[in-house]
Amino acid sequence: MRVLLSGGAGYIGVHTAIALLEAGHEVVVVDDMSNSSLEALVRAGEITGAGIPLLVSDIRDEARVRTFVSENAPLDAVIHFAGLKAVGESVADPLRYYDVNIGSAVAVLKLMAAESIPTVVFSSSATVYGQPERLPLVEDSPTGLDLPNPYGKTKRIVEEILADAAAAGPGVRAVALRYFNPVGAHPSGRVGEDPVGVPTNLMPYVARVAVGELERVGIFGDDYPTPDGTGLRDYIHVMDLAAGHVAALENARPGYEVFNLGTGVPISVRQLIAAFGRAARREIPSTVLPRRAGDVAASYCDPAKAWNRWGWRAERSIDDACADAWRWQSRNPQGYRTP
Ligand code: NAD
Ligand code: UDP
C-alpha cells in the first residue's frame, strides 16, 4: 500500500513510517514541522533505505495537499497523526485545539473523498474513556464528552466524525486507534521522542533526569488506591504501537471500527522509574508531589480485540521500552538537535 502520513515526522509517525517501510509499504508525509524535526525523517530514510516524499504544510491547506497527493497518486490510505497534544495547553487555549484537531480531521476526510482514498487510521487516545468505571478498559467501555480537557474532547469528537463519514460513504474504512501510553524509541537509538522544552509526560521526563538535564522526577501523588499508591498506566512500546498501525491498515474493513492499542499490563509511576534506573544503571532521584489535576488513578486496557481481529499484540516489555528510550536519550541528549 501507499500511505499518506499526516504528522508523519512526529514521534509516533516516524516510528510508524519505519514499520510500514519495513513491511513493504510506501509512505509519503505531510507535516507542518510545528512539533518535529526534518532530521527524524532523514534518519528514518537511512534506517530503511527508502525515500520518503515530504510536503511541509499544514494538512488543512487543501490546495497544496491535493497537489502533493496527485503527484504521489494513487494513495491507498491516510494515517492521521497530525494534531496538537499538550493537555495543559488545550485547557489554556481550547479554540486552537478545536480548530487544529477537528479541522485537520475534516480536511483529511474531504481529501479522501476528493482523491478516492478509501482508508483512514486515526490517532485517538485512551483519554476518551475519562474516569474508568471498570478496568481493564474495553472498546465499548463508556466514553463521553465529560472529559477534563479540550484535548480529550477533540479526540472523542473526531471519533464521531469518522463514524458519521464511514456511515455516509460506501466503501470508507475508518479505524480509530485508542493509544494507551506510548513510550520508548527505535532500537537503533537514532530515532525517538524529542519533546520541546520540559517534558510533561513521565517517560521523557525520567529520561531527562537520567541523562542529568533535569534534577529529579516529581511523582504526582502517592495516595492513589493502587498497590504502591502511585498512578497505574499501560505503557506501550512505540514500535509495538507502530506495528499496530500496520495491522490496522492491512485489516481495515468498510465502516468504522475502534481498537485499543495497549499491553494490558498496568505499571505504576514508581515501577517505571525503577525500570528506567535499571536500564540506565543509575539511581533516578524522585520526590513525591501533590496529585496532578485531571489525572485518573489507573488506566489500562484489555487488548484482546486487536489480537482476535488482527493477530496483533504488544510484544515488548517496560524494560525493553526503557532500554530503547535510554539508548536514544543517552546518544542524543538534546534530541535531534544534538551536535
Ligand atoms: P507529535 O507532536 O510528535 O506528532 C504530531 C505531528 O503533527 C508533529 O510532527 C507536528 O509537527 C504535526 N502537526 C501538528 N499540527 C499539524 C497540522 N495542522 N498539519 C500538519 N502537521 C501537523 O505527537 P505524537 O506523540 O507523535 O502523536 C501523534 C498523534 O497521536 C497525535 O494526534 C496525538 O494526539 C496522538 N496521541 C499521542 C499520544 C502520546 O502520548 N504521544 C497518546 C495518545 C494519542
Ligand atoms: N506523572 C508523574 N510525574 C510526571 C509526569 C507524569 O508522576 O512528571 C504520572 C502521572 O500522574 C500519571 C503517569 O505518570 O500517573 C503518566 O502520566 P503521563 O503524563 O506520562 O501520561 P497520561 O497518562 O497523563 O497521558
CSV table of C-alpha atoms and ligand atoms in Angstrom, one decimal:
chain,number,residue,atom,x,y,z
A,1,MET,CA,0.0,0.0,0.0
A,2,ARG,CA,1.0,3.6,-0.5
A,3,VAL,CA,0.1,5.6,2.6
A,4,LEU,CA,0.0,9.3,3.5
A,5,LEU,CA,1.1,10.0,7.0
A,6,SER,CA,-0.2,13.4,8.2
A,7,GLY,CA,2.1,14.4,11.1
A,8,GLY,CA,4.5,11.7,9.9
A,9,ALA,CA,7.6,13.5,11.1
A,10,GLY,CA,6.4,13.4,14.8
A,11,TYR,CA,7.2,10.9,17.5
A,12,ILE,CA,4.7,8.1,16.6
A,13,GLY,CA,4.5,9.0,12.9
A,14,VAL,CA,8.2,8.5,12.2
A,15,HIS,CA,8.3,5.1,14.1
A,16,THR,CA,5.2,4.0,12.1
A,17,ALA,CA,6.9,5.2,8.9
A,18,ILE,CA,9.8,2.8,9.6
A,19,ALA,CA,7.4,-0.1,10.4
A,20,LEU,CA,5.4,0.5,7.3
A,21,LEU,CA,8.5,0.7,5.1
A,22,GLU,CA,10.0,-2.4,6.7
A,23,ALA,CA,6.7,-4.2,6.0
A,24,GLY,CA,7.0,-3.4,2.3
A,25,HIS,CA,4.6,-0.4,2.1
A,26,GLU,CA,5.4,3.1,0.7
A,27,VAL,CA,4.9,6.3,2.7
A,28,VAL,CA,4.6,10.0,1.9
A,29,VAL,CA,4.4,12.6,4.6
A,30,VAL,CA,2.6,15.9,5.1
A,31,ASP,CA,3.8,17.7,8.3
A,32,ASP,CA,4.0,21.4,9.1
A,33,MET,CA,7.0,20.7,11.3
A,34,SER,CA,5.4,22.6,14.2
A,35,ASN,CA,6.4,19.9,16.6
A,36,SER,CA,9.0,17.9,14.7
A,37,SER,CA,12.4,17.9,13.1
A,38,LEU,CA,13.4,17.1,9.5
A,39,GLU,CA,16.2,15.1,10.9
A,40,ALA,CA,13.7,12.5,12.2
A,41,LEU,CA,12.6,11.7,8.6
A,42,VAL,CA,16.2,11.8,7.3
A,43,ARG,CA,17.2,9.1,9.9
A,44,ALA,CA,14.1,7.1,9.1
A,45,GLY,CA,15.1,7.1,5.5
A,46,GLU,CA,18.6,6.0,6.4
A,47,ILE,CA,17.4,3.2,8.7
A,48,THR,CA,15.0,1.8,6.0
A,49,GLY,CA,17.0,2.7,2.8
A,50,ALA,CA,13.8,4.2,1.5
A,51,GLY,CA,12.9,7.6,0.1
A,52,ILE,CA,10.1,9.5,2.0
A,53,PRO,CA,8.5,12.2,0.0
A,54,LEU,CA,7.6,15.2,2.3
A,55,LEU,CA,5.4,18.2,1.9
A,56,VAL,CA,6.0,20.8,4.6
A,57,SER,CA,2.4,22.1,5.0
A,58,ASP,CA,-0.5,22.4,7.3
A,59,ILE,CA,-2.7,19.4,6.5
A,60,ARG,CA,-5.6,21.8,6.3
A,61,ASP,CA,-4.0,23.6,3.3
A,62,GLU,CA,-6.3,21.9,0.8
A,63,ALA,CA,-4.8,23.2,-2.4
A,64,ARG,CA,-1.2,22.4,-1.5
A,65,VAL,CA,-2.0,19.0,-0.1
A,66,ARG,CA,-4.2,18.0,-3.1
A,67,THR,CA,-1.4,18.9,-5.5
A,68,PHE,CA,1.1,16.8,-3.5
A,69,VAL,CA,-1.4,13.9,-3.3
A,70,SER,CA,-2.0,14.0,-7.0
A,71,GLU,CA,1.8,13.9,-7.6
A,72,ASN,CA,2.0,10.8,-5.4
A,73,ALA,CA,-1.2,9.1,-6.6
A,74,PRO,CA,-2.6,6.5,-6.2
A,75,LEU,CA,-2.7,6.5,-2.4
A,76,ASP,CA,-4.5,3.7,-0.6
A,77,ALA,CA,-4.8,5.1,2.9
A,78,VAL,CA,-4.1,8.0,5.3
A,79,ILE,CA,-2.8,7.6,8.8
A,80,HIS,CA,-3.8,10.8,10.5
A,81,PHE,CA,-1.4,11.7,13.3
A,82,ALA,CA,-1.3,15.4,12.8
A,83,GLY,CA,-2.6,17.5,15.7
A,84,LEU,CA,-1.8,19.2,18.9
A,85,LYS,CA,-1.4,17.0,22.0
A,86,ALA,CA,-0.4,19.1,25.0
A,87,VAL,CA,-3.2,18.6,27.6
A,88,GLY,CA,-2.5,21.7,29.7
A,89,GLU,CA,-2.2,23.9,26.7
A,90,SER,CA,-5.6,22.7,25.5
A,91,VAL,CA,-7.1,24.0,28.7
A,92,ALA,CA,-5.5,27.4,28.2
A,93,ASP,CA,-6.2,27.7,24.5
A,94,PRO,CA,-9.2,25.5,23.7
A,95,LEU,CA,-10.2,27.1,20.4
A,96,ARG,CA,-6.8,26.4,18.9
A,97,TYR,CA,-7.2,22.8,19.8
A,98,TYR,CA,-10.7,22.5,18.3
A,99,ASP,CA,-9.5,24.4,15.3
A,100,VAL,CA,-6.4,22.3,14.6
A,101,ASN,CA,-7.5,18.9,15.8
A,102,ILE,CA,-11.0,18.9,14.4
A,103,GLY,CA,-10.2,21.0,11.3
A,104,SER,CA,-7.4,18.7,10.3
A,105,ALA,CA,-9.5,15.5,10.6
A,106,VAL,CA,-12.3,17.1,8.5
A,107,ALA,CA,-9.6,18.2,6.0
A,108,VAL,CA,-8.3,14.6,5.8
A,109,LEU,CA,-11.8,13.2,5.2
A,110,LYS,CA,-12.5,15.7,2.5
A,111,LEU,CA,-9.2,14.9,0.8
A,112,MET,CA,-10.1,11.2,0.9
A,113,ALA,CA,-13.4,11.9,-0.8
A,114,ALA,CA,-11.9,14.1,-3.4
A,115,GLU,CA,-9.0,11.8,-4.2
A,116,SER,CA,-10.8,8.5,-3.8
A,117,ILE,CA,-8.7,7.3,-0.9
A,118,PRO,CA,-10.8,4.6,0.9
A,119,THR,CA,-9.0,4.1,4.3
A,120,VAL,CA,-8.1,6.2,7.3
A,121,VAL,CA,-6.5,5.3,10.5
A,122,PHE,CA,-6.8,7.9,13.3
A,123,SER,CA,-4.7,8.5,16.4
A,124,SER,CA,-7.2,8.5,19.2
A,125,SER,CA,-6.4,8.2,22.8
A,126,ALA,CA,-7.3,6.3,25.9
A,127,THR,CA,-8.1,9.7,27.3
A,128,VAL,CA,-11.6,9.3,25.7
A,129,TYR,CA,-12.5,6.9,28.5
A,130,GLY,CA,-12.3,9.6,31.1
A,131,GLN,CA,-12.6,8.3,34.6
A,132,PRO,CA,-12.8,4.5,34.1
A,133,GLU,CA,-15.8,2.8,35.8
A,134,ARG,CA,-14.3,-0.6,35.4
A,135,LEU,CA,-10.8,-1.9,34.5
A,136,PRO,CA,-9.4,-3.2,32.2
A,137,LEU,CA,-10.9,-0.8,29.5
A,138,VAL,CA,-12.5,-2.5,26.6
A,139,GLU,CA,-13.6,-0.7,23.4
A,140,ASP,CA,-17.2,-0.5,24.5
A,141,SER,CA,-16.4,0.9,27.9
A,142,PRO,CA,-18.3,4.2,28.4
A,143,THR,CA,-16.9,7.3,26.6
A,144,GLY,CA,-18.4,10.7,26.6
A,145,LEU,CA,-17.6,14.4,26.4
A,146,ASP,CA,-17.4,14.7,30.2
A,147,LEU,CA,-13.6,14.8,29.9
A,148,PRO,CA,-11.3,17.0,32.0
A,149,ASN,CA,-9.7,18.8,29.0
A,150,PRO,CA,-10.4,20.0,25.4
A,151,TYR,CA,-7.6,17.8,24.0
A,152,GLY,CA,-9.5,14.6,25.0
A,153,LYS,CA,-12.8,16.1,23.7
A,154,THR,CA,-11.2,16.7,20.3
A,155,LYS,CA,-10.3,13.0,20.1
A,156,ARG,CA,-13.8,11.9,21.1
A,157,ILE,CA,-15.4,14.4,18.6
A,158,VAL,CA,-13.2,13.2,15.8
A,159,GLU,CA,-14.1,9.6,16.5
A,160,GLU,CA,-17.8,10.6,16.0
A,161,ILE,CA,-16.9,12.5,12.8
A,162,LEU,CA,-15.2,9.3,11.5
A,163,ALA,CA,-18.2,7.2,12.3
A,164,ASP,CA,-20.5,9.6,10.5
A,165,ALA,CA,-18.2,9.8,7.4
A,166,ALA,CA,-17.9,6.0,7.3
A,167,ALA,CA,-21.7,5.6,7.6
A,168,ALA,CA,-22.3,8.1,4.8
A,169,GLY,CA,-19.6,6.9,2.3
A,170,PRO,CA,-19.9,3.4,0.9
A,171,GLY,CA,-16.5,1.8,0.9
A,172,VAL,CA,-15.0,4.1,3.5
A,173,ARG,CA,-12.8,2.3,6.0
A,174,ALA,CA,-12.2,4.2,9.2
A,175,VAL,CA,-10.3,2.9,12.2
A,176,ALA,CA,-9.7,4.8,15.4
A,177,LEU,CA,-6.8,3.6,17.5
A,178,ARG,CA,-7.1,4.4,21.2
A,179,TYR,CA,-3.4,4.6,22.2
A,180,PHE,CA,-2.6,4.0,25.8
A,181,ASN,CA,0.8,5.5,26.9
A,182,PRO,CA,3.3,5.3,24.0
A,183,VAL,CA,6.9,5.2,25.2
A,184,GLY,CA,10.4,4.0,24.1
A,185,ALA,CA,12.3,4.5,20.9
A,186,HIS,CA,13.5,2.7,17.8
A,187,PRO,CA,16.1,0.1,18.9
A,188,SER,CA,18.8,1.8,16.7
A,189,GLY,CA,18.9,4.7,19.2
A,190,ARG,CA,18.7,7.1,16.2
A,191,VAL,CA,15.0,7.9,16.4
A,192,GLY,CA,13.0,8.7,19.5
A,193,GLU,CA,10.8,11.1,21.4
A,194,ASP,CA,12.1,14.7,21.3
A,195,PRO,CA,9.7,16.9,23.2
A,196,VAL,CA,10.2,20.7,23.0
A,197,GLY,CA,11.1,22.2,26.4
A,198,VAL,CA,10.5,20.4,29.7
A,199,PRO,CA,8.6,17.2,29.1
A,200,THR,CA,5.1,16.8,30.6
A,201,ASN,CA,4.9,13.0,30.1
A,202,LEU,CA,6.5,10.7,32.6
A,203,MET,CA,8.9,8.6,30.5
A,204,PRO,CA,10.6,11.5,28.7
A,205,TYR,CA,10.9,13.4,32.0
A,206,VAL,CA,12.6,10.4,33.6
A,207,ALA,CA,14.9,10.1,30.6
A,208,ARG,CA,16.0,13.7,31.0
A,209,VAL,CA,16.7,13.2,34.7
A,210,ALA,CA,18.7,10.0,33.9
A,211,VAL,CA,20.8,12.0,31.4
A,212,GLY,CA,21.4,14.8,34.0
A,213,GLU,CA,19.4,17.5,32.3
A,214,LEU,CA,16.8,17.6,35.0
A,215,GLU,CA,17.3,17.2,38.7
A,216,ARG,CA,14.6,14.9,39.9
A,217,VAL,CA,11.3,13.3,38.9
A,218,GLY,CA,8.2,14.6,40.6
A,219,ILE,CA,5.8,11.8,41.4
A,220,PHE,CA,2.3,13.2,41.1
A,221,GLY,CA,0.6,11.6,44.1
A,222,ASP,CA,1.4,8.5,46.1
A,223,ASP,CA,-2.0,8.2,47.8
A,224,TYR,CA,-4.0,6.7,45.0
A,225,PRO,CA,-5.8,3.4,45.7
A,226,THR,CA,-3.2,1.4,43.8
A,227,PRO,CA,-0.6,-1.2,45.1
A,228,ASP,CA,2.2,1.4,45.7
A,229,GLY,CA,-0.1,4.5,45.8
A,230,THR,CA,1.2,5.9,42.5
A,231,GLY,CA,-0.8,6.1,39.3
A,232,LEU,CA,-1.1,3.0,37.0
A,233,ARG,CA,-0.8,3.3,33.3
A,234,ASP,CA,-0.5,0.9,30.3
A,235,TYR,CA,2.9,1.9,28.7
A,236,ILE,CA,3.2,0.6,25.1
A,237,HIS,CA,6.5,0.5,23.3
A,238,VAL,CA,6.3,2.8,20.3
A,239,MET,CA,7.5,0.0,17.9
A,240,ASP,CA,4.6,-2.2,19.1
A,241,LEU,CA,2.3,0.7,18.5
A,242,ALA,CA,3.8,1.2,15.1
A,243,ALA,CA,3.2,-2.5,14.3
A,244,GLY,CA,-0.4,-1.9,15.4
A,245,HIS,CA,-0.9,0.7,12.7
A,246,VAL,CA,0.4,-1.7,10.0
A,247,ALA,CA,-2.1,-4.3,11.3
A,248,ALA,CA,-4.9,-1.8,11.3
A,249,LEU,CA,-4.2,-0.8,7.7
A,250,GLU,CA,-3.9,-4.3,6.4
A,251,ASN,CA,-7.1,-5.4,8.1
A,252,ALA,CA,-9.4,-2.4,7.8
A,253,ARG,CA,-13.0,-3.2,6.9
A,254,PRO,CA,-15.7,-1.0,5.4
A,255,GLY,CA,-17.3,1.1,8.1
A,256,TYR,CA,-16.0,2.5,11.4
A,257,GLU,CA,-14.1,0.5,14.0
A,258,VAL,CA,-12.3,1.3,17.2
A,259,PHE,CA,-9.4,-0.6,18.8
A,260,ASN,CA,-7.4,-0.2,22.0
A,261,LEU,CA,-3.6,-0.3,21.5
A,262,GLY,CA,-2.0,-1.1,24.8
A,263,THR,CA,-0.3,-4.0,26.5
A,264,GLY,CA,-2.9,-4.8,29.2
A,265,VAL,CA,-0.1,-4.6,31.8
A,266,PRO,CA,-0.6,-1.9,34.5
A,267,ILE,CA,2.7,-0.2,35.6
A,268,SER,CA,3.0,2.3,38.4
A,269,VAL,CA,5.0,5.5,38.4
A,270,ARG,CA,7.4,4.0,40.9
A,271,GLN,CA,7.8,0.8,38.8
A,272,LEU,CA,8.5,2.9,35.6
A,273,ILE,CA,11.2,5.0,37.5
A,274,ALA,CA,12.8,1.7,38.8
A,275,ALA,CA,12.8,0.1,35.4
A,276,PHE,CA,14.4,3.2,33.9
A,277,GLY,CA,17.0,3.1,36.6
A,278,ARG,CA,17.9,-0.5,35.8
A,279,ALA,CA,18.2,0.3,32.1
A,280,ALA,CA,20.4,3.4,32.7
A,281,ARG,CA,22.3,1.7,35.6
A,282,ARG,CA,21.8,4.7,37.8
A,283,GLU,CA,19.6,6.0,40.6
A,284,ILE,CA,16.8,8.2,39.4
A,285,PRO,CA,16.2,10.9,42.1
A,286,SER,CA,12.5,11.4,42.7
A,287,THR,CA,10.2,13.3,45.1
A,288,VAL,CA,6.5,13.0,45.9
A,289,LEU,CA,4.4,16.0,44.8
A,290,PRO,CA,0.6,16.5,45.1
A,291,ARG,CA,-1.7,14.8,42.6
A,292,ARG,CA,-1.9,16.5,39.1
A,293,ALA,CA,-5.3,17.9,38.3
A,294,GLY,CA,-7.3,15.7,35.9
A,295,ASP,CA,-5.2,12.5,36.4
A,296,VAL,CA,-7.0,9.2,37.0
A,297,ALA,CA,-5.7,6.6,39.4
A,298,ALA,CA,-5.4,3.8,36.8
A,299,SER,CA,-5.9,3.3,33.1
A,300,TYR,CA,-5.1,0.1,31.3
A,301,CYS,CA,-6.7,-1.9,28.6
A,302,ASP,CA,-7.8,-5.3,27.5
A,303,PRO,CA,-6.1,-5.6,24.2
A,304,ALA,CA,-7.9,-8.7,23.1
A,305,LYS,CA,-9.9,-7.2,20.3
A,306,ALA,CA,-6.8,-6.3,18.2
A,307,TRP,CA,-5.4,-9.8,18.9
A,308,ASN,CA,-8.6,-11.5,17.9
A,309,ARG,CA,-9.2,-9.5,14.8
A,310,TRP,CA,-5.6,-8.8,13.6
A,311,GLY,CA,-3.4,-11.2,15.4
A,312,TRP,CA,-1.6,-8.1,16.8
A,313,ARG,CA,-0.4,-7.7,20.3
A,314,ALA,CA,2.3,-5.8,22.1
A,315,GLU,CA,5.5,-7.9,22.4
A,316,ARG,CA,7.9,-5.6,24.2
A,317,SER,CA,8.1,-5.1,28.0
A,318,ILE,CA,8.6,-1.9,30.0
A,319,ASP,CA,12.2,-2.9,30.4
A,320,ASP,CA,12.6,-3.1,26.6
A,321,ALA,CA,11.0,0.4,26.3
A,322,CYS,CA,13.3,1.8,29.0
A,323,ALA,CA,16.4,0.3,27.4
A,324,ASP,CA,15.5,1.7,24.0
A,325,ALA,CA,14.5,5.1,25.4
A,326,TRP,CA,17.8,5.2,27.3
A,327,ARG,CA,19.8,4.3,24.2
A,328,TRP,CA,18.1,7.2,22.3
A,329,GLN,CA,18.3,9.7,25.2
A,330,SER,CA,22.0,9.0,26.1
A,331,ARG,CA,23.1,9.1,22.5
A,332,ASN,CA,21.0,12.2,21.7
A,333,PRO,CA,20.9,14.2,24.9
A,334,GLN,CA,19.5,17.2,23.1
A,335,GLY,CA,17.3,15.1,20.8
A,336,TYR,CA,17.6,15.7,17.1
A,337,ARG,CA,19.5,19.0,17.9
A,338,THR,CA,22.4,17.0,19.5
A,339,PRO,CA,25.6,18.2,17.7
B,1,NAD,P1,3.9,14.7,17.7
B,1,NAD,O1,3.6,16.1,18.1
B,1,NAD,O2,5.3,14.2,17.9
B,1,NAD,O3,3.4,14.5,16.2
B,1,NAD,C1,2.4,15.2,15.6
B,1,NAD,C2,2.9,15.8,14.3
B,1,NAD,O4,1.9,16.5,13.7
B,1,NAD,C3,4.1,16.7,14.5
B,1,NAD,O5,5.2,16.3,13.7
B,1,NAD,C4,3.6,18.1,14.1
B,1,NAD,O6,4.6,18.9,13.5
B,1,NAD,C5,2.5,17.7,13.1
B,1,NAD,N1,1.4,18.7,13.0
B,1,NAD,C6,0.7,19.3,14.0
B,1,NAD,N2,-0.3,20.0,13.5
B,1,NAD,C7,-0.3,19.9,12.2
B,1,NAD,C8,-1.1,20.3,11.1
B,1,NAD,N3,-2.1,21.2,11.3
B,1,NAD,N4,-0.7,20.0,9.8
B,1,NAD,C9,0.3,19.1,9.6
B,1,NAD,N5,1.1,18.7,10.6
B,1,NAD,C10,0.8,19.0,11.9
B,1,NAD,O7,2.9,13.8,18.5
B,1,NAD,P2,2.8,12.2,18.6
B,1,NAD,O8,3.2,11.8,20.0
B,1,NAD,O9,3.6,11.6,17.5
B,1,NAD,O10,1.3,12.0,18.5
B,1,NAD,C11,0.7,11.7,17.2
B,1,NAD,C12,-0.8,11.6,17.4
B,1,NAD,O11,-1.1,10.6,18.4
B,1,NAD,C13,-1.4,12.9,17.8
B,1,NAD,O12,-2.7,13.1,17.2
B,1,NAD,C14,-1.7,12.7,19.3
B,1,NAD,O13,-2.7,13.5,19.8
B,1,NAD,C15,-2.0,11.2,19.4
B,1,NAD,N6,-1.7,10.6,20.7
B,1,NAD,C16,-0.4,10.7,21.2
B,1,NAD,C17,-0.2,10.2,22.4
B,1,NAD,C18,1.2,10.3,23.1
B,1,NAD,O14,1.3,10.1,24.3
B,1,NAD,N7,2.2,10.6,22.4
B,1,NAD,C19,-1.2,9.4,23.1
B,1,NAD,C20,-2.4,9.3,22.5
B,1,NAD,C21,-2.7,9.9,21.3
B,2,UDP,N1,3.5,11.5,36.2
B,2,UDP,C1,4.3,11.8,37.3
B,2,UDP,N2,5.3,12.8,37.1
B,2,UDP,C2,5.5,13.4,35.9
B,2,UDP,C3,4.7,13.1,34.8
B,2,UDP,C4,3.7,12.1,35.0
B,2,UDP,O1,4.1,11.3,38.4
B,2,UDP,O2,6.4,14.3,35.8
B,2,UDP,C5,2.5,10.5,36.3
B,2,UDP,C6,1.1,10.9,36.1
B,2,UDP,O3,0.4,11.4,37.2
B,2,UDP,C7,0.4,9.6,35.6
B,2,UDP,C8,1.6,8.9,34.9
B,2,UDP,O4,2.8,9.5,35.4
B,2,UDP,O5,0.1,8.7,36.7
B,2,UDP,C9,1.6,9.0,33.3
B,2,UDP,O6,1.5,10.4,33.0
B,2,UDP,P1,1.8,11.0,31.6
B,2,UDP,O7,1.7,12.4,31.6
B,2,UDP,O8,3.0,10.4,31.0
B,2,UDP,O9,0.6,10.3,30.7
B,2,UDP,P2,-1.0,10.4,30.9
B,2,UDP,O10,-1.4,9.0,31.4
B,2,UDP,O11,-1.3,11.5,31.8
B,2,UDP,O12,-1.5,10.6,29.5
